[in-house]
PDB file of C-alpha atoms in Angstrom:
ATOM      1  CA  MET A 118    -135.447  35.972  71.103  1.00  0.00           C
ATOM      2  CA  SER A 119    -134.927  36.073  74.862  1.00  0.00           C
ATOM      3  CA  THR A 120    -131.878  34.516  76.490  1.00  0.00           C
ATOM      4  CA  ALA A 121    -134.076  31.826  78.065  1.00  0.00           C
ATOM      5  CA  GLY A 122    -135.787  31.133  74.740  1.00  0.00           C
ATOM      6  CA  GLU A 123    -132.474  30.846  72.921  1.00  0.00           C
ATOM      7  CA  TRP A 124    -131.164  28.490  75.601  1.00  0.00           C
ATOM      8  CA  VAL A 125    -134.265  26.242  75.435  1.00  0.00           C
ATOM      9  CA  ASP A 126    -134.139  26.108  71.637  1.00  0.00           C
ATOM     10  CA  ALA A 127    -130.401  25.355  71.535  1.00  0.00           C
ATOM     11  CA  THR A 128    -130.771  22.658  74.197  1.00  0.00           C
ATOM     12  CA  LEU A 129    -133.650  20.995  72.344  1.00  0.00           C
ATOM     13  CA  GLN A 130    -131.582  20.966  69.162  1.00  0.00           C
ATOM     14  CA  ARG A 131    -128.605  19.437  71.010  1.00  0.00           C
ATOM     15  CA  GLU A 132    -130.892  16.729  72.405  1.00  0.00           C
ATOM     16  CA  SER A 133    -132.248  15.840  68.970  1.00  0.00           C
ATOM     17  CA  SER A 134    -131.593  13.146  66.420  1.00  0.00           C
ATOM     18  CA  TRP A 135    -132.669  12.991  62.811  1.00  0.00           C
ATOM     19  CA  GLU A 136    -133.832   9.385  63.307  1.00  0.00           C
ATOM     20  CA  ARG A 137    -136.262  10.406  66.055  1.00  0.00           C
ATOM     21  CA  ALA A 138    -137.351  13.431  63.998  1.00  0.00           C
ATOM     22  CA  ASP A 139    -138.224  11.159  61.063  1.00  0.00           C
ATOM     23  CA  ALA A 140    -140.035   8.683  63.328  1.00  0.00           C
ATOM     24  CA  ASP A 141    -142.012  11.445  65.079  1.00  0.00           C
ATOM     25  CA  ARG A 142    -142.930  13.064  61.749  1.00  0.00           C
ATOM     26  CA  ALA A 143    -144.182   9.711  60.446  1.00  0.00           C
ATOM     27  CA  ARG A 144    -146.078   8.922  63.649  1.00  0.00           C
ATOM     28  CA  LEU A 145    -147.626  12.347  64.302  1.00  0.00           C
ATOM     29  CA  GLY A 146    -147.868  13.852  60.828  1.00  0.00           C
ATOM     30  CA  GLY A 147    -148.892  17.462  60.485  1.00  0.00           C
ATOM     31  CA  ARG A 148    -147.048  20.376  58.997  1.00  0.00           C
ATOM     32  CA  LEU A 149    -144.717  21.059  61.917  1.00  0.00           C
ATOM     33  CA  THR A 150    -140.955  20.635  61.808  1.00  0.00           C
ATOM     34  CA  PHE A 151    -139.456  18.088  64.207  1.00  0.00           C
ATOM     35  CA  TYR A 152    -136.071  18.407  65.893  1.00  0.00           C
ATOM     36  CA  GLY A 153    -136.189  14.830  67.161  1.00  0.00           C
ATOM     37  CA  ALA A 154    -135.795  15.461  70.901  1.00  0.00           C
ATOM     38  CA  SER A 155    -137.550  13.008  73.221  1.00  0.00           C
ATOM     39  CA  VAL A 156    -140.395  14.009  75.510  1.00  0.00           C
ATOM     40  CA  GLY A 157    -138.041  13.376  78.433  1.00  0.00           C
ATOM     41  CA  ALA A 158    -135.492  15.749  76.921  1.00  0.00           C
ATOM     42  CA  VAL A 159    -138.178  18.419  76.484  1.00  0.00           C
ATOM     43  CA  ARG A 160    -139.316  18.028  80.104  1.00  0.00           C
ATOM     44  CA  GLY A 161    -135.725  18.031  81.338  1.00  0.00           C
ATOM     45  CA  THR A 162    -134.917  21.131  79.316  1.00  0.00           C
ATOM     46  CA  ILE A 163    -137.816  23.047  80.872  1.00  0.00           C
ATOM     47  CA  ARG A 164    -136.852  21.800  84.345  1.00  0.00           C
ATOM     48  CA  ASP A 165    -133.256  22.919  83.771  1.00  0.00           C
ATOM     49  CA  ALA A 166    -134.411  26.257  82.351  1.00  0.00           C
ATOM     50  CA  GLY A 167    -136.254  26.871  85.613  1.00  0.00           C
ATOM     51  CA  ARG A 168    -133.017  26.322  87.505  1.00  0.00           C
ATOM     52  CA  ARG A 169    -130.967  28.370  85.077  1.00  0.00           C
ATOM     53  CA  TYR A 170    -133.435  31.278  85.028  1.00  0.00           C
ATOM     54  CA  PRO A 171    -134.948  31.349  88.537  1.00  0.00           C
ATOM     55  CA  GLY A 172    -137.577  33.802  89.593  1.00  0.00           C
ATOM     56  CA  LEU A 173    -139.509  33.993  86.340  1.00  0.00           C
ATOM     57  CA  GLY A 174    -142.856  35.613  87.025  1.00  0.00           C
ATOM     58  CA  HIS A 175    -146.196  35.302  85.302  1.00  0.00           C
ATOM     59  CA  ASP A 176    -145.362  37.701  82.472  1.00  0.00           C
ATOM     60  CA  ASP A 177    -141.985  36.018  81.892  1.00  0.00           C
ATOM     61  CA  ILE A 178    -143.551  32.545  81.750  1.00  0.00           C
ATOM     62  CA  THR A 179    -146.337  33.553  79.382  1.00  0.00           C
ATOM     63  CA  ALA A 180    -143.956  35.518  77.150  1.00  0.00           C
ATOM     64  CA  LEU A 181    -141.523  32.582  77.002  1.00  0.00           C
ATOM     65  CA  SER A 182    -144.349  30.188  76.169  1.00  0.00           C
ATOM     66  CA  SER A 183    -145.412  32.474  73.288  1.00  0.00           C
ATOM     67  CA  GLU A 184    -141.833  32.763  72.098  1.00  0.00           C
ATOM     68  CA  LEU A 185    -141.408  28.995  72.051  1.00  0.00           C
ATOM     69  CA  TRP A 186    -144.771  28.475  70.347  1.00  0.00           C
ATOM     70  CA  ALA A 187    -144.112  31.081  67.637  1.00  0.00           C
ATOM     71  CA  VAL A 188    -141.826  28.799  65.615  1.00  0.00           C
ATOM     72  CA  PRO A 189    -143.687  25.790  64.158  1.00  0.00           C
ATOM     73  CA  VAL A 190    -141.402  23.133  65.651  1.00  0.00           C
ATOM     74  CA  PHE A 191    -143.070  20.326  67.595  1.00  0.00           C
ATOM     75  CA  GLU A 192    -140.509  20.194  70.409  1.00  0.00           C
ATOM     76  CA  ARG A 193    -140.582  23.965  70.929  1.00  0.00           C
ATOM     77  CA  ARG A 194    -144.362  23.874  71.160  1.00  0.00           C
ATOM     78  CA  LEU A 195    -144.261  20.893  73.491  1.00  0.00           C
ATOM     79  CA  ALA A 196    -141.756  22.824  75.624  1.00  0.00           C
ATOM     80  CA  ALA A 197    -144.261  25.703  75.780  1.00  0.00           C
ATOM     81  CA  VAL A 198    -146.930  23.273  76.991  1.00  0.00           C
ATOM     82  CA  VAL A 199    -144.574  21.787  79.608  1.00  0.00           C
ATOM     83  CA  LEU A 200    -143.631  25.299  80.750  1.00  0.00           C
ATOM     84  CA  LEU A 201    -147.297  26.190  81.246  1.00  0.00           C
ATOM     85  CA  GLN A 202    -147.977  22.848  82.965  1.00  0.00           C
ATOM     86  CA  SER A 203    -145.142  23.579  85.372  1.00  0.00           C
ATOM     87  CA  HIS A 204    -146.520  27.018  86.217  1.00  0.00           C
ATOM     88  CA  VAL A 205    -150.273  26.478  85.909  1.00  0.00           C
ATOM     89  CA  ARG A 206    -150.921  27.898  89.407  1.00  0.00           C
ATOM     90  CA  MET A 207    -149.476  31.180  88.164  1.00  0.00           C
ATOM     91  CA  LEU A 208    -151.880  31.466  85.230  1.00  0.00           C
ATOM     92  CA  ARG A 209    -154.919  33.742  85.146  1.00  0.00           C
ATOM     93  CA  ALA A 210    -158.261  33.667  83.380  1.00  0.00           C
ATOM     94  CA  SER A 211    -156.929  36.239  80.912  1.00  0.00           C
ATOM     95  CA  ASP A 212    -154.332  33.688  79.790  1.00  0.00           C
ATOM     96  CA  LEU A 213    -157.098  31.682  78.101  1.00  0.00           C
ATOM     97  CA  THR A 214    -156.805  34.092  75.157  1.00  0.00           C
ATOM     98  CA  ARG A 215    -153.165  33.126  74.618  1.00  0.00           C
ATOM     99  CA  ILE A 216    -153.949  29.439  75.123  1.00  0.00           C
ATOM    100  CA  GLU A 217    -156.828  29.664  72.647  1.00  0.00           C
ATOM    101  CA  GLY A 218    -154.362  30.904  70.042  1.00  0.00           C
ATOM    102  CA  PHE A 219    -152.047  27.995  70.836  1.00  0.00           C
ATOM    103  CA  LEU A 220    -154.912  25.519  70.482  1.00  0.00           C
ATOM    104  CA  ARG A 221    -156.047  27.005  67.161  1.00  0.00           C
ATOM    105  CA  ASP A 222    -152.506  26.624  65.829  1.00  0.00           C
ATOM    106  CA  ALA A 223    -151.621  23.295  67.484  1.00  0.00           C
ATOM    107  CA  GLN A 224    -152.311  21.043  64.472  1.00  0.00           C
ATOM    108  CA  LEU A 225    -151.743  17.875  66.538  1.00  0.00           C
ATOM    109  CA  GLY A 226    -153.660  16.095  69.261  1.00  0.00           C
ATOM    110  CA  ALA A 227    -150.270  15.478  70.879  1.00  0.00           C
ATOM    111  CA  LEU A 228    -150.242  19.222  71.659  1.00  0.00           C
ATOM    112  CA  VAL A 229    -153.980  19.884  72.051  1.00  0.00           C
ATOM    113  CA  ASP A 230    -154.560  17.153  74.630  1.00  0.00           C
ATOM    114  CA  PRO A 231    -151.875  18.044  77.199  1.00  0.00           C
ATOM    115  CA  LEU A 232    -152.528  21.755  76.738  1.00  0.00           C
ATOM    116  CA  THR A 233    -156.210  21.153  77.438  1.00  0.00           C
ATOM    117  CA  LEU A 234    -156.010  18.541  80.186  1.00  0.00           C
ATOM    118  CA  ASP A 235    -152.900  19.720  82.005  1.00  0.00           C
ATOM    119  CA  VAL A 236    -153.173  23.487  81.570  1.00  0.00           C
ATOM    120  CA  VAL A 237    -156.725  24.627  80.753  1.00  0.00           C
ATOM    121  CA  ALA A 238    -158.527  22.166  83.045  1.00  0.00           C
ATOM    122  CA  PRO A 239    -156.582  23.037  86.222  1.00  0.00           C
ATOM    123  CA  LEU A 240    -156.542  26.733  85.312  1.00  0.00           C
ATOM    124  CA  VAL A 241    -160.317  26.899  84.933  1.00  0.00           C
ATOM    125  CA  GLY A 242    -160.823  24.574  87.909  1.00  0.00           C
ATOM    126  CA  ALA A 243    -158.991  27.007  90.179  1.00  0.00           C
ATOM    127  CA  LEU A 244    -161.049  30.025  89.126  1.00  0.00           C
ATOM    128  CA  THR A 245    -163.912  31.303  91.244  1.00  0.00           C
ATOM    129  CA  GLY A 246    -166.651  33.894  90.988  1.00  0.00           C
ATOM    130  CA  PRO A 247    -166.960  36.085  87.904  1.00  0.00           C
ATOM    131  CA  ALA A 248    -163.628  34.843  86.494  1.00  0.00           C
ATOM    132  CA  ARG A 249    -164.968  31.276  86.499  1.00  0.00           C
ATOM    133  CA  GLY A 250    -168.136  32.397  84.713  1.00  0.00           C
ATOM    134  CA  ARG A 251    -166.170  34.260  82.034  1.00  0.00           C
ATOM    135  CA  ALA A 252    -163.903  31.240  81.538  1.00  0.00           C
ATOM    136  CA  GLN A 253    -166.923  28.960  81.175  1.00  0.00           C
ATOM    137  CA  GLY A 254    -168.274  31.315  78.519  1.00  0.00           C
ATOM    138  CA  VAL A 255    -164.981  30.971  76.632  1.00  0.00           C
ATOM    139  CA  LEU A 256    -165.165  27.168  76.838  1.00  0.00           C
ATOM    140  CA  ASP A 257    -168.796  27.175  75.663  1.00  0.00           C
ATOM    141  CA  ARG A 258    -167.720  29.266  72.673  1.00  0.00           C
ATOM    142  CA  TRP A 259    -164.912  26.789  71.935  1.00  0.00           C
ATOM    143  CA  ALA A 260    -167.480  23.982  71.736  1.00  0.00           C
ATOM    144  CA  GLN A 261    -169.157  25.758  68.791  1.00  0.00           C
ATOM    145  CA  ASP A 262    -166.026  27.129  67.102  1.00  0.00           C
ATOM    146  CA  PRO A 263    -165.138  26.171  63.501  1.00  0.00           C
ATOM    147  CA  SER A 264    -161.664  25.179  64.747  1.00  0.00           C
ATOM    148  CA  ALA A 265    -161.449  21.400  65.179  1.00  0.00           C
ATOM    149  CA  GLU A 266    -158.754  21.922  67.800  1.00  0.00           C
ATOM    150  CA  LEU A 267    -160.961  24.164  69.942  1.00  0.00           C
ATOM    151  CA  ARG A 268    -163.905  21.778  69.620  1.00  0.00           C
ATOM    152  CA  ARG A 269    -161.598  18.906  70.626  1.00  0.00           C
ATOM    153  CA  ALA A 270    -160.440  20.902  73.670  1.00  0.00           C
ATOM    154  CA  ALA A 271    -164.044  21.644  74.666  1.00  0.00           C
ATOM    155  CA  ALA A 272    -164.955  17.970  74.315  1.00  0.00           C
ATOM    156  CA  LEU A 273    -161.978  16.910  76.432  1.00  0.00           C
ATOM    157  CA  LEU A 274    -163.189  19.344  79.084  1.00  0.00           C
ATOM    158  CA  GLY A 275    -166.699  17.893  78.946  1.00  0.00           C
ATOM    159  CA  VAL A 276    -168.257  21.050  77.521  1.00  0.00           C
ATOM    160  CA  SER A 277    -171.481  20.166  75.705  1.00  0.00           C
ATOM    161  CA  GLY A 278    -171.525  20.785  72.007  1.00  0.00           C
ATOM    162  CA  GLY A 279    -167.830  19.897  71.592  1.00  0.00           C
ATOM    163  CA  ALA A 280    -166.717  17.123  69.266  1.00  0.00           C
ATOM    164  CA  ALA A 281    -163.447  15.253  69.510  1.00  0.00           C
TER     165      ALA A 281
END
């Protein structure tokens, strides 16, 4: 794991409580593990990581998001979403492939919705020309995909054929 990834994970664990983990597990369900860190703690951790590790470029941000997402822990995955939200202007059309994998594996609307509305929507909205057309083709495919998470994302984006 990268130094930044280790720091984010350790900070999230320090910010956790078993009571919140139990409450979040009961409220959200799913098969993910919960550390029990608050949403504010997750956001603050990503903000502080940006200060601690300045100058992260596109490849660093996308690699860190994948690293955080790789372990099925809700707060790590939420941190990946917050990281991408914070750097959405840096993302490219080709990043939709990575995001599609995240959506397929999300398991929870609490991850699908912000990833879709706060990352995919502004990413696609900023694209122009052929890149925009290719991205729209990806979203159209999501609307027909067997994955409920991808269909939910397409529906949230207003792509016809999607179902929430």
